[in-house]
GROMACS .gro file of C-alpha atoms in nm:
model
  253
    1MET     CA    1 -24.758  12.890   5.904
    2ALA     CA    2 -24.741  12.959   6.279
    3LYS     CA    3 -24.475  13.022   6.541
    4VAL     CA    4 -24.421  12.767   6.818
    5ILE     CA    5 -24.413  12.921   7.166
    6ALA     CA    6 -24.221  12.690   7.398
    7PRO     CA    7 -23.899  12.690   7.607
    8PHE     CA    8 -23.747  12.441   7.364
    9LYS     CA    9 -23.717  12.401   6.987
   10ILE     CA   10 -23.929  12.138   6.806
   11VAL     CA   11 -23.785  11.998   6.482
   12GLY     CA   12 -23.934  11.718   6.273
   13THR     CA   13 -24.264  11.588   6.141
   14LEU     CA   14 -24.575  11.498   6.339
   15ASP     CA   15 -24.858  11.354   6.127
   16ASP     CA   16 -24.899  11.620   5.856
   17LEU     CA   17 -24.722  11.895   6.053
   18ASN     CA   18 -24.366  12.001   5.982
   19PHE     CA   19 -24.172  12.174   6.264
   20TYR     CA   20 -23.849  12.357   6.179
   21VAL     CA   21 -23.623  12.648   6.278
   22ASP     CA   22 -23.605  12.926   6.020
   23GLN     CA   23 -23.314  13.156   5.932
   24ASN     CA   24 -23.419  13.397   6.209
   25ASN     CA   25 -23.390  13.116   6.466
   26GLU     CA   26 -23.767  13.110   6.514
   27ASN     CA   27 -23.948  12.779   6.564
   28ILE     CA   28 -24.209  12.747   6.289
   29VAL     CA   29 -24.477  12.486   6.217
   30ARG     CA   30 -24.667  12.436   5.895
   31ARG     CA   31 -24.877  12.167   5.735
   32LYS     CA   32 -24.711  11.957   5.468
   33GLY     CA   33 -24.821  12.034   5.116
   34LYS     CA   34 -24.960  12.372   5.212
   35THR     CA   35 -24.814  12.717   5.240
   36GLY     CA   36 -24.859  12.711   5.617
   37VAL     CA   37 -25.096  12.728   5.911
   38THR     CA   38 -25.286  13.047   5.973
   39SER     CA   39 -25.295  13.199   6.319
   40GLU     CA   40 -25.668  13.130   6.333
   41GLU     CA   41 -25.617  12.764   6.251
   42PHE     CA   42 -25.341  12.740   6.510
   43LYS     CA   43 -25.582  12.871   6.773
   44ARG     CA   44 -25.865  12.634   6.681
   45ASN     CA   45 -25.705  12.314   6.549
   46PRO     CA   46 -25.690  12.048   6.827
   47VAL     CA   47 -25.360  11.926   6.680
   48PHE     CA   48 -25.196  12.231   6.836
   49ALA     CA   49 -25.366  12.196   7.176
   50ASN     CA   50 -25.056  12.078   7.361
   51VAL     CA   51 -24.841  12.355   7.217
   52ARG     CA   52 -25.106  12.616   7.297
   53ASN     CA   53 -25.147  12.490   7.654
   54HIS     CA   54 -24.775  12.486   7.711
   55GLY     CA   55 -24.741  12.836   7.571
   56GLN     CA   56 -25.008  12.970   7.807
   57GLU     CA   57 -24.839  12.819   8.112
   58PHE     CA   58 -24.496  12.926   7.998
   59GLY     CA   59 -24.624  13.282   7.968
   60ARG     CA   60 -24.738  13.270   8.331
   61ALA     CA   61 -24.399  13.131   8.432
   62VAL     CA   62 -24.215  13.418   8.261
   63LYS     CA   63 -24.423  13.678   8.446
   64LYS     CA   64 -24.357  13.512   8.783
   65ALA     CA   65 -23.986  13.480   8.698
   66GLN     CA   66 -23.963  13.854   8.631
   67HIS     CA   67 -24.063  13.917   8.993
   68PHE     CA   68 -23.848  13.634   9.127
   69ARG     CA   69 -23.531  13.765   8.959
   70ARG     CA   70 -23.567  14.102   9.132
   71ILE     CA   71 -23.601  13.965   9.486
   72ALA     CA   72 -23.225  13.963   9.557
   73HIS     CA   73 -23.121  14.190   9.269
   74TYR     CA   74 -22.831  14.346   9.464
   75PHE     CA   75 -22.662  14.005   9.476
   76ASN     CA   76 -22.795  13.871   9.146
   77ASP     CA   77 -22.650  14.167   8.958
   78ARG     CA   78 -22.309  14.070   9.097
   79ALA     CA   79 -22.330  13.694   9.042
   80LYS     CA   80 -22.518  13.557   8.743
   81ASP     CA   81 -22.452  13.390   8.411
   82GLY     CA   82 -22.624  13.413   8.075
   83SER     CA   83 -22.870  13.134   8.155
   84PHE     CA   84 -23.004  13.301   8.470
   85ALA     CA   85 -23.332  13.429   8.321
   86GLY     CA   86 -23.406  13.107   8.133
   87ARG     CA   87 -23.346  12.892   8.441
   88ALA     CA   88 -23.571  13.118   8.648
   89ASN     CA   89 -23.845  13.068   8.386
   90LYS     CA   90 -23.793  12.692   8.406
   91LEU     CA   91 -23.817  12.692   8.786
   92MET     CA   92 -24.146  12.882   8.780
   93LEU     CA   93 -24.285  12.649   8.513
   94GLU     CA   94 -24.193  12.341   8.719
   95ILE     CA   95 -24.395  12.480   9.010
   96ILE     CA   96 -24.690  12.565   8.785
   97GLN     CA   97 -24.690  12.208   8.656
   98GLU     CA   98 -24.738  12.083   9.014
   99ASP     CA   99 -25.094  12.221   9.003
  100THR     CA  100 -25.315  11.911   8.996
  101GLY     CA  101 -25.642  12.099   9.039
  102ASN     CA  102 -25.651  12.245   8.689
  103ARG     CA  103 -25.608  12.089   8.348
  104SER     CA  104 -25.310  12.154   8.123
  105GLY     CA  105 -25.309  12.512   7.998
  106GLU     CA  106 -25.497  12.640   8.302
  107ARG     CA  107 -25.249  12.547   8.577
  108THR     CA  108 -25.116  12.831   8.792
  109PHE     CA  109 -24.820  12.907   9.016
  110GLU     CA  110 -25.058  12.996   9.298
  111ASN     CA  111 -25.197  12.642   9.302
  112GLY     CA  112 -24.871  12.466   9.223
  113ILE     CA  113 -24.685  12.620   9.517
  114LEU     CA  114 -24.945  12.472   9.756
  115VAL     CA  115 -24.811  12.124   9.685
  116PRO     CA  116 -24.595  12.048   9.994
  117ASP     CA  117 -24.271  11.967   9.809
  118ALA     CA  118 -24.293  12.261   9.567
  119ILE     CA  119 -24.147  12.508   9.815
  120THR     CA  120 -23.825  12.304   9.821
  121TYR     CA  121 -23.774  12.356   9.447
  122PHE     CA  122 -23.614  12.694   9.525
  123ILE     CA  123 -23.337  12.546   9.738
  124GLY     CA  124 -23.014  12.515   9.541
  125PHE     CA  125 -23.118  12.759   9.267
  126GLU     CA  126 -22.799  12.928   9.149
  127GLY     CA  127 -22.765  13.276   9.005
  128ASN     CA  128 -22.440  13.166   8.841
  129LYS     CA  129 -22.448  12.796   8.755
  130THR     CA  130 -22.080  12.805   8.651
  131ARG     CA  131 -21.990  12.873   9.017
  132PRO     CA  132 -22.235  12.663   9.223
  133LEU     CA  133 -22.223  12.696   9.599
  134ASN     CA  134 -22.112  12.338   9.659
  135LYS     CA  135 -21.802  12.401   9.447
  136VAL     CA  136 -21.713  12.737   9.602
  137LEU     CA  137 -21.774  12.674   9.974
  138ASN     CA  138 -21.671  12.342  10.131
  139LEU     CA  139 -21.791  12.413  10.483
  140PRO     CA  140 -22.135  12.343  10.637
  141TRP     CA  141 -22.333  12.633  10.781
  142ASP     CA  142 -22.594  12.677  11.052
  143TRP     CA  143 -22.913  12.870  10.972
  144SER     CA  144 -23.134  13.017  11.245
  145GLU     CA  145 -23.476  13.127  11.118
  146ALA     CA  146 -23.562  13.288  11.453
  147MET     CA  147 -23.250  13.507  11.444
  148SER     CA  148 -23.230  13.538  11.064
  149GLN     CA  149 -22.866  13.445  11.103
  150LEU     CA  150 -22.626  13.222  10.912
  151THR     CA  151 -22.316  13.100  11.096
  152LEU     CA  152 -21.995  12.957  10.952
  153ASN     CA  153 -21.801  12.795  11.233
  154ASN     CA  154 -21.425  12.745  11.205
  155PHE     CA  155 -21.415  12.920  10.869
  156ASN     CA  156 -21.068  12.911  10.713
  157PRO     CA  157 -21.079  13.141  10.410
  158LYS     CA  158 -20.779  12.986  10.240
  159THR     CA  159 -20.898  12.624  10.254
  160ASN     CA  160 -21.278  12.651  10.273
  161ILE     CA  161 -21.315  12.866   9.960
  162ASP     CA  162 -21.241  12.790   9.595
  163TRP     CA  163 -21.060  13.109   9.500
  164PRO     CA  164 -21.060  13.247   9.145
  165ASP     CA  165 -20.726  13.348   8.999
  166GLN     CA  166 -20.603  13.685   9.126
  167ALA     CA  167 -20.871  13.712   9.398
  168GLN     CA  168 -20.739  13.847   9.728
  169GLN     CA  169 -21.060  13.903   9.926
  170VAL     CA  170 -21.389  13.718   9.966
  171HIS     CA  171 -21.719  13.896  10.031
  172LEU     CA  172 -21.988  13.710  10.227
  173GLY     CA  173 -22.349  13.817  10.274
  174ILE     CA  174 -22.704  13.690  10.299
  175ALA     CA  175 -23.044  13.820  10.194
  176HIS     CA  176 -23.365  13.717  10.372
  177ALA     CA  177 -23.665  13.791  10.154
  178ARG     CA  178 -24.042  13.774  10.182
  179TRP     CA  179 -24.213  13.737   9.841
  180ASN     CA  180 -24.587  13.783   9.809
  181TYR     CA  181 -24.626  13.585   9.487
  182ASN     CA  182 -24.994  13.674   9.460
  183ALA     CA  183 -24.954  14.052   9.483
  184GLY     CA  184 -24.621  14.046   9.298
  185ASN     CA  185 -24.424  14.239   9.560
  186PHE     CA  186 -24.141  14.154   9.797
  187GLU     CA  187 -23.931  14.282  10.088
  188THR     CA  188 -23.563  14.190  10.113
  189ASP     CA  189 -23.332  14.246  10.407
  190TYR     CA  190 -22.957  14.223  10.346
  191SER     CA  191 -22.692  14.145  10.604
  192ARG     CA  192 -22.378  14.347  10.650
  193GLU     CA  193 -22.129  14.225  10.392
  194VAL     CA  194 -21.820  14.071  10.552
  195VAL     CA  195 -21.492  14.109  10.361
  196ILE     CA  196 -21.213  13.867  10.450
  197GLN     CA  197 -20.856  13.847  10.325
  198LYS     CA  198 -20.742  13.518  10.176
  199GLU     CA  199 -20.462  13.475  10.431
  200GLU     CA  200 -20.667  13.552  10.743
  201GLU     CA  201 -20.681  13.299  11.024
  202THR     CA  202 -20.966  13.060  11.103
  203GLN     CA  203 -21.266  13.239  11.253
  204THR     CA  204 -21.643  13.221  11.305
  205ILE     CA  205 -21.857  13.425  11.066
  206LYS     CA  206 -22.210  13.540  11.155
  207LEU     CA  207 -22.429  13.698  10.888
  208THR     CA  208 -22.749  13.851  11.027
  209THR     CA  209 -23.036  14.049  10.872
  210ASP     CA  210 -23.305  14.266  11.032
  211TYR     CA  211 -23.582  14.048  10.889
  212GLN     CA  212 -23.905  14.063  11.091
  213ALA     CA  213 -24.174  13.795  11.058
  214SER     CA  214 -24.515  13.918  10.941
  215ASP     CA  215 -24.824  13.798  10.756
  216THR     CA  216 -24.742  13.477  10.570
  217GLU     CA  217 -25.050  13.446  10.348
  218ASN     CA  218 -24.950  13.399   9.983
  219THR     CA  219 -24.590  13.455  10.093
  220ILE     CA  220 -24.266  13.264  10.042
  221GLN     CA  221 -23.952  13.322  10.248
  222LEU     CA  222 -23.620  13.280  10.067
  223VAL     CA  223 -23.264  13.307  10.198
  224PHE     CA  224 -22.980  13.378   9.955
  225LEU     CA  225 -22.609  13.331  10.029
  226PHE     CA  226 -22.371  13.551   9.830
  227ILE     CA  227 -21.998  13.487   9.787
  228GLY     CA  228 -21.806  13.743   9.584
  229PHE     CA  229 -21.440  13.815   9.520
  230SER     CA  230 -21.224  14.123   9.482
  231ILE     CA  231 -20.870  14.254   9.464
  232GLN     CA  232 -20.716  14.549   9.642
  233GLU     CA  233 -20.566  14.824   9.427
  234ARG     CA  234 -20.397  15.072   9.656
  235LYS     CA  235 -20.685  15.197   9.873
  236LYS     CA  236 -20.961  15.081   9.641
  237THR     CA  237 -21.143  14.750   9.633
  238LYS     CA  238 -21.211  14.623   9.282
  239GLU     CA  239 -21.467  14.345   9.251
  240LEU     CA  240 -21.400  14.066   9.004
  241LYS     CA  241 -21.646  14.006   8.721
  242ARG     CA  242 -21.973  13.847   8.826
  243ILE     CA  243 -21.892  13.519   8.649
  244ASN     CA  244 -21.649  13.452   8.938
  245ASN     CA  245 -21.912  13.501   9.207
  246THR     CA  246 -22.182  13.287   9.364
  247ILE     CA  247 -22.538  13.338   9.482
  248SER     CA  248 -22.750  13.044   9.588
  249ILE     CA  249 -23.084  12.995   9.762
  250ILE     CA  250 -23.009  12.796  10.076
  251TRP     CA  251 -23.346  12.799  10.256
  252SER     CA  252 -23.714  12.845  10.172
  253LYS     CA  253 -24.041  12.834  10.357
   0.00000   0.00000   0.00000
């Protein structure tokens, strides 16, 4: 008997192998008519090659996702749902699988991200998929890489935002990050957070960071847009729960 390591559950019979989910919600595989598959057999039997290869690549994806989730942690901690970590793992795995220079099981993020389209996979990644950006903000924006500035022209808070119940204020901010995916480190610059009342008049919003361009080797640039909500209780601002808020990657390079 052996445990299946994969981002999905496998249930059913393949040749003489029986895949099932046990009472502890673990995905188990064993050979029919026998007590199970030993760990040694699982490592050596070619029948398990695809599962082993996938498990190796998924393990690499999880490690990369751990770094990725920390890049804009100040915003992510205020706007994420329960599937955030799993979806980050999936995104990293999709990029790893773009590696065409290595065979299955040996593919890497470092090679996958070199595929021209792979960098675009980040765009539209949501910290909170229950509040995606295209449902919360119905106004186009202008992004200036040179100025590290996002502009919302003719922003009407009452009509351009999908307001949660009870919310009185909207918080807007961006993060411009540089992630060295090879070294596993990052630098993130946050804009000043703009707080706007629901009933304020139409205005132009500019969100700017102090990001400075530098060495781009093994580096990805990511820009995150955060939209949060709060209420005013006397002189204190009380933020709504993070399930009401939004963070989305709007640009990558």
